[in-house]
């Protein structure tokens, strides 16, 4: 069984460094020293350095929510992978649907960022997922295949094994709607099948594929128990320490029991 990985995407929250620090402190205290489940926090870029200090001595990873593909230069408002590493990051979210759909980010741009992230040893969390219209038009697998092909182009099998994917149906993000475990498992099985065709079964078996879309403490266990769901990328529920820790504890229970 792949080690379950729970990551919190704080998006543009909370409003102050003080609130961000207390949230990180509470998560750190709840997680303790145990590494049976991988955990990462992805705060806004301006808080990264301070959260890195809070997380000192903890197994919790730190992630950026985005980065630029160029290493330095005249790119106003952008942040390079090396800058994220310097701020203490181990991870970076790439191609989140709010960037793809809200800011026009393309698969080619996600791919450029992915190669730049790997070049500085950041663990990328690459997000893919269909919109509600695409699901209703029965295009989910075509959309996933297009995003996988474009976003992951040019990776070796060894590089692929170290990339985390997050299947996030756009219609389930921040809406309170969650994919049923069956819908999510079907999409994850499709993704793993595609990985197996492109990179071979041994690599496909190593890739961690998170689910994201209104994951909460009360629905986490049944999603995480699905054979191809290896964790969660959590938005709203990662802003309350008790909820985020509830999801981590659900992952711990699934880990202790094992999957079928
Ligand atoms: C996300 O932003 O990646 C996400 C899954 O958000 P939420 O959990 O709020 O749906």
PDB file of C-alpha atoms and ligand atoms in Angstrom:
ATOM      1  CA  UNK A   1       0.000   0.000   0.000  1.00  0.00           C
ATOM      2  CA  UNK A   2       1.277   3.467  -0.912  1.00  0.00           C
ATOM      3  CA  UNK A   3       1.732   5.753   2.116  1.00  0.00           C
ATOM      4  CA  UNK A   4      -1.328   8.013   2.257  1.00  0.00           C
ATOM      5  CA  UNK A   5      -0.582  11.690   1.689  1.00  0.00           C
ATOM      6  CA  UNK A   6      -2.826  14.469   3.052  1.00  0.00           C
ATOM      7  CA  UNK A   7      -2.018  18.002   1.867  1.00  0.00           C
ATOM      8  CA  UNK A   8      -3.757  21.218   2.912  1.00  0.00           C
ATOM      9  CA  UNK A   9      -4.198  23.898   0.245  1.00  0.00           C
ATOM     10  CA  UNK A  10      -4.898  27.076   2.187  1.00  0.00           C
ATOM     11  CA  UNK A  11      -5.414  29.083  -1.036  1.00  0.00           C
ATOM     12  CA  UNK A  12      -5.517  32.849  -0.212  1.00  0.00           C
ATOM     13  CA  UNK A  13      -6.216  32.205   3.493  1.00  0.00           C
ATOM     14  CA  UNK A  14      -5.976  32.995   6.367  1.00  0.00           C
ATOM     15  CA  UNK A  15      -5.806  36.783   6.333  1.00  0.00           C
ATOM     16  CA  UNK A  16      -2.837  37.328   8.652  1.00  0.00           C
ATOM     17  CA  UNK A  17       0.512  35.740   9.430  1.00  0.00           C
ATOM     18  CA  UNK A  18      -0.581  35.418  13.052  1.00  0.00           C
ATOM     19  CA  UNK A  19      -3.598  33.295  12.093  1.00  0.00           C
ATOM     20  CA  UNK A  20      -1.476  31.224   9.688  1.00  0.00           C
ATOM     21  CA  UNK A  21       1.095  30.536  12.420  1.00  0.00           C
ATOM     22  CA  UNK A  22      -1.525  29.411  14.940  1.00  0.00           C
ATOM     23  CA  UNK A  23      -3.140  27.117  12.363  1.00  0.00           C
ATOM     24  CA  UNK A  24       0.236  25.541  11.540  1.00  0.00           C
ATOM     25  CA  UNK A  25       1.087  25.209  15.248  1.00  0.00           C
ATOM     26  CA  UNK A  26      -2.189  23.395  15.919  1.00  0.00           C
ATOM     27  CA  UNK A  27      -1.669  21.007  12.981  1.00  0.00           C
ATOM     28  CA  UNK A  28       1.935  20.364  14.077  1.00  0.00           C
ATOM     29  CA  UNK A  29       0.818  19.536  17.613  1.00  0.00           C
ATOM     30  CA  UNK A  30      -1.912  17.193  16.348  1.00  0.00           C
ATOM     31  CA  UNK A  31       0.333  15.351  13.888  1.00  0.00           C
ATOM     32  CA  UNK A  32       3.160  14.857  16.401  1.00  0.00           C
ATOM     33  CA  UNK A  33       6.214  12.887  15.347  1.00  0.00           C
ATOM     34  CA  UNK A  34       4.405  10.066  13.580  1.00  0.00           C
ATOM     35  CA  UNK A  35       5.063   9.633   9.865  1.00  0.00           C
ATOM     36  CA  UNK A  36       2.585   6.800   9.176  1.00  0.00           C
ATOM     37  CA  UNK A  37       0.709   9.286   6.964  1.00  0.00           C
ATOM     38  CA  UNK A  38       2.489  11.955   4.857  1.00  0.00           C
ATOM     39  CA  UNK A  39       1.231  15.476   5.590  1.00  0.00           C
ATOM     40  CA  UNK A  40       2.001  18.816   3.936  1.00  0.00           C
ATOM     41  CA  UNK A  41       0.732  22.367   4.364  1.00  0.00           C
ATOM     42  CA  UNK A  42       0.545  24.759   1.406  1.00  0.00           C
ATOM     43  CA  UNK A  43       0.076  28.298   2.762  1.00  0.00           C
ATOM     44  CA  UNK A  44       0.150  31.532   0.730  1.00  0.00           C
ATOM     45  CA  UNK A  45       3.658  32.389  -0.509  1.00  0.00           C
ATOM     46  CA  UNK A  46       4.093  35.366   1.820  1.00  0.00           C
ATOM     47  CA  UNK A  47       3.703  33.111   4.880  1.00  0.00           C
ATOM     48  CA  UNK A  48       5.972  30.259   3.728  1.00  0.00           C
ATOM     49  CA  UNK A  49       9.082  31.346   5.551  1.00  0.00           C
ATOM     50  CA  UNK A  50       7.323  31.826   8.852  1.00  0.00           C
ATOM     51  CA  UNK A  51       5.428  28.555   8.575  1.00  0.00           C
ATOM     52  CA  UNK A  52       8.726  26.815   7.793  1.00  0.00           C
ATOM     53  CA  UNK A  53       9.991  27.963  11.196  1.00  0.00           C
ATOM     54  CA  UNK A  54       6.814  26.724  12.892  1.00  0.00           C
ATOM     55  CA  UNK A  55       7.181  23.284  11.263  1.00  0.00           C
ATOM     56  CA  UNK A  56      10.814  22.838  12.355  1.00  0.00           C
ATOM     57  CA  UNK A  57      11.289  19.395  13.932  1.00  0.00           C
ATOM     58  CA  UNK A  58       8.022  18.092  12.484  1.00  0.00           C
ATOM     59  CA  UNK A  59       7.603  15.544   9.655  1.00  0.00           C
ATOM     60  CA  UNK A  60       5.079  17.891   7.971  1.00  0.00           C
ATOM     61  CA  UNK A  61       6.128  19.068   4.505  1.00  0.00           C
ATOM     62  CA  UNK A  62       5.718  22.621   3.249  1.00  0.00           C
ATOM     63  CA  UNK A  63       4.385  23.419  -0.207  1.00  0.00           C
ATOM     64  CA  UNK A  64       3.951  26.401  -2.482  1.00  0.00           C
ATOM     65  CA  UNK A  65       0.641  26.779  -4.315  1.00  0.00           C
ATOM     66  CA  UNK A  66       2.239  27.719  -7.645  1.00  0.00           C
ATOM     67  CA  UNK A  67       5.592  28.673  -9.176  1.00  0.00           C
ATOM     68  CA  UNK A  68       7.024  30.051 -12.399  1.00  0.00           C
ATOM     69  CA  UNK A  69       9.095  27.940 -14.791  1.00  0.00           C
ATOM     70  CA  UNK A  70      11.968  30.411 -15.244  1.00  0.00           C
ATOM     71  CA  UNK A  71      14.731  30.396 -12.607  1.00  0.00           C
ATOM     72  CA  UNK A  72      15.065  34.212 -12.295  1.00  0.00           C
ATOM     73  CA  UNK A  73      14.594  37.456 -14.165  1.00  0.00           C
ATOM     74  CA  UNK A  74      12.084  40.120 -15.109  1.00  0.00           C
ATOM     75  CA  UNK A  75       8.851  38.269 -14.269  1.00  0.00           C
ATOM     76  CA  UNK A  76       6.942  40.641 -12.008  1.00  0.00           C
ATOM     77  CA  UNK A  77       4.843  38.916  -9.394  1.00  0.00           C
ATOM     78  CA  UNK A  78       6.216  35.424 -10.029  1.00  0.00           C
ATOM     79  CA  UNK A  79       8.104  33.082  -7.688  1.00  0.00           C
ATOM     80  CA  UNK A  80      10.753  30.606  -8.854  1.00  0.00           C
ATOM     81  CA  UNK A  81      11.171  27.025  -7.680  1.00  0.00           C
ATOM     82  CA  UNK A  82      14.534  27.912  -6.115  1.00  0.00           C
ATOM     83  CA  UNK A  83      12.831  30.681  -4.124  1.00  0.00           C
ATOM     84  CA  UNK A  84      10.282  28.177  -2.809  1.00  0.00           C
ATOM     85  CA  UNK A  85      13.111  25.855  -1.764  1.00  0.00           C
ATOM     86  CA  UNK A  86      14.890  28.766  -0.078  1.00  0.00           C
ATOM     87  CA  UNK A  87      11.671  29.510   1.853  1.00  0.00           C
ATOM     88  CA  UNK A  88      11.655  25.914   3.133  1.00  0.00           C
ATOM     89  CA  UNK A  89       9.370  24.205   0.623  1.00  0.00           C
ATOM     90  CA  UNK A  90       9.513  20.510  -0.140  1.00  0.00           C
ATOM     91  CA  UNK A  91       6.410  20.477  -2.369  1.00  0.00           C
ATOM     92  CA  UNK A  92       4.577  22.651  -4.873  1.00  0.00           C
ATOM     93  CA  UNK A  93       1.004  22.447  -6.180  1.00  0.00           C
ATOM     94  CA  UNK A  94       0.844  22.832  -9.961  1.00  0.00           C
ATOM     95  CA  UNK A  95      -2.133  23.279 -12.284  1.00  0.00           C
ATOM     96  CA  UNK A  96      -4.796  23.708  -9.609  1.00  0.00           C
ATOM     97  CA  UNK A  97      -8.186  24.163 -11.278  1.00  0.00           C
ATOM     98  CA  UNK A  98      -8.448  27.692  -9.888  1.00  0.00           C
ATOM     99  CA  UNK A  99      -5.340  28.509 -11.911  1.00  0.00           C
ATOM    100  CA  UNK A 100      -6.339  26.495 -14.978  1.00  0.00           C
ATOM    101  CA  UNK A 101      -9.891  27.844 -15.150  1.00  0.00           C
ATOM    102  CA  UNK A 102      -9.587  31.166 -13.311  1.00  0.00           C
ATOM    103  CA  UNK A 103      -6.229  32.283 -14.715  1.00  0.00           C
ATOM    104  CA  UNK A 104      -6.028  30.438 -18.020  1.00  0.00           C
ATOM    105  CA  UNK A 105      -3.098  28.176 -17.112  1.00  0.00           C
ATOM    106  CA  UNK A 106      -2.482  25.629 -19.884  1.00  0.00           C
ATOM    107  CA  UNK A 107      -1.178  22.062 -19.854  1.00  0.00           C
ATOM    108  CA  UNK A 108       1.994  23.316 -21.580  1.00  0.00           C
ATOM    109  CA  UNK A 109       2.586  25.839 -18.787  1.00  0.00           C
ATOM    110  CA  UNK A 110       1.929  23.202 -16.119  1.00  0.00           C
ATOM    111  CA  UNK A 111       4.428  20.967 -17.902  1.00  0.00           C
ATOM    112  CA  UNK A 112       7.090  23.715 -17.968  1.00  0.00           C
ATOM    113  CA  UNK A 113       6.534  24.315 -14.247  1.00  0.00           C
ATOM    114  CA  UNK A 114       6.711  20.587 -13.548  1.00  0.00           C
ATOM    115  CA  UNK A 115      10.139  20.244 -15.162  1.00  0.00           C
ATOM    116  CA  UNK A 116      11.346  23.368 -13.356  1.00  0.00           C
ATOM    117  CA  UNK A 117      10.087  22.004 -10.015  1.00  0.00           C
ATOM    118  CA  UNK A 118      11.828  18.665 -10.514  1.00  0.00           C
ATOM    119  CA  UNK A 119      15.048  20.481 -11.427  1.00  0.00           C
ATOM    120  CA  UNK A 120      15.162  21.983  -7.915  1.00  0.00           C
ATOM    121  CA  UNK A 121      13.986  18.758  -6.176  1.00  0.00           C
ATOM    122  CA  UNK A 122      10.531  20.004  -5.255  1.00  0.00           C
ATOM    123  CA  UNK A 123       7.858  17.304  -5.113  1.00  0.00           C
ATOM    124  CA  UNK A 124       5.150  18.477  -7.519  1.00  0.00           C
ATOM    125  CA  UNK A 125       1.453  17.892  -6.819  1.00  0.00           C
ATOM    126  CA  UNK A 126      -0.074  18.092 -10.305  1.00  0.00           C
ATOM    127  CA  UNK A 127      -3.841  18.696 -10.339  1.00  0.00           C
ATOM    128  CA  UNK A 128      -6.185  17.427 -13.025  1.00  0.00           C
ATOM    129  CA  UNK A 129      -9.955  17.127 -13.215  1.00  0.00           C
ATOM    130  CA  UNK A 130     -13.052  17.667 -15.328  1.00  0.00           C
ATOM    131  CA  UNK A 131     -15.706  20.376 -15.079  1.00  0.00           C
ATOM    132  CA  UNK A 132     -19.356  19.611 -14.425  1.00  0.00           C
ATOM    133  CA  UNK A 133     -20.256  20.130 -18.104  1.00  0.00           C
ATOM    134  CA  UNK A 134     -17.476  17.774 -19.190  1.00  0.00           C
ATOM    135  CA  UNK A 135     -18.687  15.092 -16.770  1.00  0.00           C
ATOM    136  CA  UNK A 136     -22.289  15.497 -17.911  1.00  0.00           C
ATOM    137  CA  UNK A 137     -21.128  15.202 -21.535  1.00  0.00           C
ATOM    138  CA  UNK A 138     -19.361  11.939 -20.643  1.00  0.00           C
ATOM    139  CA  UNK A 139     -15.955  13.471 -21.417  1.00  0.00           C
ATOM    140  CA  UNK A 140     -14.262  12.856 -18.060  1.00  0.00           C
ATOM    141  CA  UNK A 141     -11.749  10.293 -19.327  1.00  0.00           C
ATOM    142  CA  UNK A 142     -10.925  12.310 -22.474  1.00  0.00           C
ATOM    143  CA  UNK A 143     -10.295  15.406 -20.355  1.00  0.00           C
ATOM    144  CA  UNK A 144      -8.115  13.496 -17.882  1.00  0.00           C
ATOM    145  CA  UNK A 145      -6.165  11.879 -20.701  1.00  0.00           C
ATOM    146  CA  UNK A 146      -5.554  15.269 -22.350  1.00  0.00           C
ATOM    147  CA  UNK A 147      -4.405  16.870 -19.090  1.00  0.00           C
ATOM    148  CA  UNK A 148      -2.178  13.914 -18.198  1.00  0.00           C
ATOM    149  CA  UNK A 149      -0.594  13.826 -21.666  1.00  0.00           C
ATOM    150  CA  UNK A 150       0.039  17.568 -21.781  1.00  0.00           C
ATOM    151  CA  UNK A 151       1.023  18.177 -18.168  1.00  0.00           C
ATOM    152  CA  UNK A 152       3.327  15.171 -17.769  1.00  0.00           C
ATOM    153  CA  UNK A 153       5.091  15.290 -21.167  1.00  0.00           C
ATOM    154  CA  UNK A 154       8.781  14.474 -21.237  1.00  0.00           C
ATOM    155  CA  UNK A 155       9.065  12.745 -17.837  1.00  0.00           C
ATOM    156  CA  UNK A 156      11.203   9.646 -17.337  1.00  0.00           C
ATOM    157  CA  UNK A 157       9.653   6.765 -15.392  1.00  0.00           C
ATOM    158  CA  UNK A 158      11.853   7.573 -12.414  1.00  0.00           C
ATOM    159  CA  UNK A 159      10.715  11.214 -12.448  1.00  0.00           C
ATOM    160  CA  UNK A 160       7.079  10.124 -12.801  1.00  0.00           C
ATOM    161  CA  UNK A 161       7.322   7.905  -9.740  1.00  0.00           C
ATOM    162  CA  UNK A 162       8.201  10.963  -7.640  1.00  0.00           C
ATOM    163  CA  UNK A 163       5.348  13.145  -8.908  1.00  0.00           C
ATOM    164  CA  UNK A 164       2.113  13.318  -6.909  1.00  0.00           C
ATOM    165  CA  UNK A 165      -1.127  13.637  -8.897  1.00  0.00           C
ATOM    166  CA  UNK A 166      -4.337  15.095  -7.502  1.00  0.00           C
ATOM    167  CA  UNK A 167      -7.614  14.152  -9.179  1.00  0.00           C
ATOM    168  CA  UNK A 168      -9.893  17.091  -8.404  1.00  0.00           C
ATOM    169  CA  UNK A 169     -13.235  17.160 -10.210  1.00  0.00           C
ATOM    170  CA  UNK A 170     -13.802  20.898 -10.643  1.00  0.00           C
ATOM    171  CA  UNK A 171     -17.488  20.555  -9.740  1.00  0.00           C
ATOM    172  CA  UNK A 172     -16.538  19.218  -6.307  1.00  0.00           C
ATOM    173  CA  UNK A 173     -14.006  21.904  -5.332  1.00  0.00           C
ATOM    174  CA  UNK A 174     -15.288  24.259  -2.666  1.00  0.00           C
ATOM    175  CA  UNK A 175     -18.888  23.376  -3.524  1.00  0.00           C
ATOM    176  CA  UNK A 176     -19.680  20.908  -0.757  1.00  0.00           C
ATOM    177  CA  UNK A 177     -20.316  18.323  -3.503  1.00  0.00           C
ATOM    178  CA  UNK A 178     -18.037  15.313  -3.238  1.00  0.00           C
ATOM    179  CA  UNK A 179     -17.493  12.630  -5.846  1.00  0.00           C
ATOM    180  CA  UNK A 180     -18.898   9.367  -4.552  1.00  0.00           C
ATOM    181  CA  UNK A 181     -16.205   6.851  -3.633  1.00  0.00           C
ATOM    182  CA  UNK A 182     -17.225   4.920  -6.764  1.00  0.00           C
ATOM    183  CA  UNK A 183     -16.902   7.976  -9.067  1.00  0.00           C
ATOM    184  CA  UNK A 184     -13.554   8.886  -7.513  1.00  0.00           C
ATOM    185  CA  UNK A 185     -12.190   5.326  -7.606  1.00  0.00           C
ATOM    186  CA  UNK A 186     -13.214   4.976 -11.284  1.00  0.00           C
ATOM    187  CA  UNK A 187     -11.329   8.158 -12.194  1.00  0.00           C
ATOM    188  CA  UNK A 188      -8.295   7.082 -10.154  1.00  0.00           C
ATOM    189  CA  UNK A 189      -8.298   3.647 -11.775  1.00  0.00           C
ATOM    190  CA  UNK A 190      -8.400   5.342 -15.192  1.00  0.00           C
ATOM    191  CA  UNK A 191      -5.433   7.538 -14.207  1.00  0.00           C
ATOM    192  CA  UNK A 192      -3.454   4.546 -12.937  1.00  0.00           C
ATOM    193  CA  UNK A 193      -4.244   2.626 -16.122  1.00  0.00           C
ATOM    194  CA  UNK A 194      -2.963   5.548 -18.216  1.00  0.00           C
ATOM    195  CA  UNK A 195       0.204   5.711 -16.080  1.00  0.00           C
ATOM    196  CA  UNK A 196       0.714   1.989 -16.571  1.00  0.00           C
ATOM    197  CA  UNK A 197       0.396   2.299 -20.372  1.00  0.00           C
ATOM    198  CA  UNK A 198       2.798   5.234 -20.547  1.00  0.00           C
ATOM    199  CA  UNK A 199       5.351   4.408 -17.857  1.00  0.00           C
ATOM    200  CA  UNK A 200       4.836   0.709 -17.117  1.00  0.00           C
ATOM    201  CA  UNK A 201       3.000  -1.051 -14.286  1.00  0.00           C
ATOM    202  CA  UNK A 202       5.861  -0.829 -11.765  1.00  0.00           C
ATOM    203  CA  UNK A 203       5.987   2.973 -12.038  1.00  0.00           C
ATOM    204  CA  UNK A 204       2.186   3.269 -12.053  1.00  0.00           C
ATOM    205  CA  UNK A 205       2.084   1.293  -8.803  1.00  0.00           C
ATOM    206  CA  UNK A 206       4.411   3.816  -7.136  1.00  0.00           C
ATOM    207  CA  UNK A 207       2.599   7.046  -8.066  1.00  0.00           C
ATOM    208  CA  UNK A 208       0.586   8.666  -5.292  1.00  0.00           C
ATOM    209  CA  UNK A 209      -2.768   9.931  -6.606  1.00  0.00           C
ATOM    210  CA  UNK A 210      -4.683  12.150  -4.194  1.00  0.00           C
ATOM    211  CA  UNK A 211      -8.398  12.931  -4.421  1.00  0.00           C
ATOM    212  CA  UNK A 212      -9.572  16.514  -3.902  1.00  0.00           C
ATOM    213  CA  UNK A 213     -13.034  18.039  -3.752  1.00  0.00           C
ATOM    214  CA  UNK A 214     -14.823  18.864  -0.501  1.00  0.00           C
ATOM    215  CA  UNK A 215     -13.004  16.217   1.544  1.00  0.00           C
ATOM    216  CA  UNK A 216     -14.132  16.452   5.185  1.00  0.00           C
ATOM    217  CA  UNK A 217     -13.542  14.377   8.323  1.00  0.00           C
ATOM    218  CA  UNK A 218     -16.869  12.581   7.780  1.00  0.00           C
ATOM    219  CA  UNK A 219     -16.283  11.500   4.161  1.00  0.00           C
ATOM    220  CA  UNK A 220     -12.507  10.989   4.226  1.00  0.00           C
ATOM    221  CA  UNK A 221     -12.427   7.385   5.441  1.00  0.00           C
ATOM    222  CA  UNK A 222     -14.546   5.903   2.670  1.00  0.00           C
ATOM    223  CA  UNK A 223     -12.694   7.832  -0.045  1.00  0.00           C
ATOM    224  CA  UNK A 224      -9.267   6.916   1.360  1.00  0.00           C
ATOM    225  CA  UNK A 225     -10.229   3.258   1.645  1.00  0.00           C
ATOM    226  CA  UNK A 226     -10.599   3.024  -2.174  1.00  0.00           C
ATOM    227  CA  UNK A 227      -7.743   1.010  -3.684  1.00  0.00           C
ATOM    228  CA  UNK A 228      -6.415   3.728  -6.043  1.00  0.00           C
ATOM    229  CA  UNK A 229      -6.961   6.747  -3.785  1.00  0.00           C
ATOM    230  CA  UNK A 230      -3.713   7.491  -1.977  1.00  0.00           C
ATOM    231  CA  UNK A 231      -4.568  10.603  -0.034  1.00  0.00           C
ATOM    232  CA  UNK A 232      -6.359  13.922  -0.259  1.00  0.00           C
ATOM    233  CA  UNK A 233      -5.704  17.479  -1.346  1.00  0.00           C
ATOM    234  CA  UNK A 234      -7.862  19.444   1.059  1.00  0.00           C
ATOM    235  CA  UNK A 235      -9.018  23.045   0.609  1.00  0.00           C
ATOM    236  CA  UNK A 236     -11.700  24.404   2.927  1.00  0.00           C
ATOM    237  CA  UNK A 237     -11.337  21.744   5.636  1.00  0.00           C
ATOM    238  CA  UNK A 238      -7.593  22.424   5.926  1.00  0.00           C
ATOM    239  CA  UNK A 239      -8.338  25.868   7.373  1.00  0.00           C
ATOM    240  CA  UNK A 240      -9.672  24.405  10.624  1.00  0.00           C
ATOM    241  CA  UNK A 241      -7.064  22.399  12.501  1.00  0.00           C
ATOM    242  CA  UNK A 242      -9.668  20.056  14.016  1.00  0.00           C
ATOM    243  CA  UNK A 243     -11.132  19.217  10.585  1.00  0.00           C
ATOM    244  CA  UNK A 244      -7.753  18.760   8.940  1.00  0.00           C
ATOM    245  CA  UNK A 245      -6.584  16.560  11.825  1.00  0.00           C
ATOM    246  CA  UNK A 246      -9.842  14.595  11.532  1.00  0.00           C
ATOM    247  CA  UNK A 247      -8.947  13.807   7.901  1.00  0.00           C
ATOM    248  CA  UNK A 248      -5.385  12.862   8.899  1.00  0.00           C
ATOM    249  CA  UNK A 249      -6.786  10.575  11.601  1.00  0.00           C
ATOM    250  CA  UNK A 250      -9.098   8.949   9.041  1.00  0.00           C
ATOM    251  CA  UNK A 251      -5.996   8.298   6.902  1.00  0.00           C
ATOM    252  CA  UNK A 252      -4.253   6.805   9.944  1.00  0.00           C
ATOM    253  CA  UNK A 253      -7.183   4.470  10.554  1.00  0.00           C
ATOM    254  CA  UNK A 254      -7.209   3.327   6.911  1.00  0.00           C
ATOM    255  CA  UNK A 255      -3.444   2.792   7.131  1.00  0.00           C
ATOM    256  CA  UNK A 256      -3.755   0.755  10.327  1.00  0.00           C
ATOM    257  CA  UNK A 257      -6.527  -1.433   8.892  1.00  0.00           C
ATOM    258  CA  UNK A 258      -4.931  -1.754   5.420  1.00  0.00           C
ATOM    259  CA  UNK A 259      -6.808  -1.721   2.126  1.00  0.00           C
ATOM    260  CA  UNK A 260      -8.600  -4.656   0.561  1.00  0.00           C
TER     261      UNK A 260
HETATM  262  C1  LIG B   1      -8.773  22.318  -3.392  1.00  0.00           C
HETATM  263  O1  LIG B   1      -8.726  23.535  -3.376  1.00  0.00           O
HETATM  264  O2  LIG B   1      -7.822  21.695  -3.899  1.00  0.00           O
HETATM  265  C2  LIG B   1      -9.932  21.666  -2.826  1.00  0.00           C
HETATM  266  C3  LIG B   1     -10.066  20.380  -3.003  1.00  0.00           C
HETATM  267  O3  LIG B   1     -10.816  22.464  -2.134  1.00  0.00           O
HETATM  268  P1  LIG B   1     -12.042  21.954  -1.200  1.00  0.00           P
HETATM  269  O4  LIG B   1     -11.500  20.863  -0.323  1.00  0.00           O
HETATM  270  O5  LIG B   1     -12.473  23.159  -0.454  1.00  0.00           O
HETATM  271  O6  LIG B   1     -13.095  21.431  -2.143  1.00  0.00           O
END
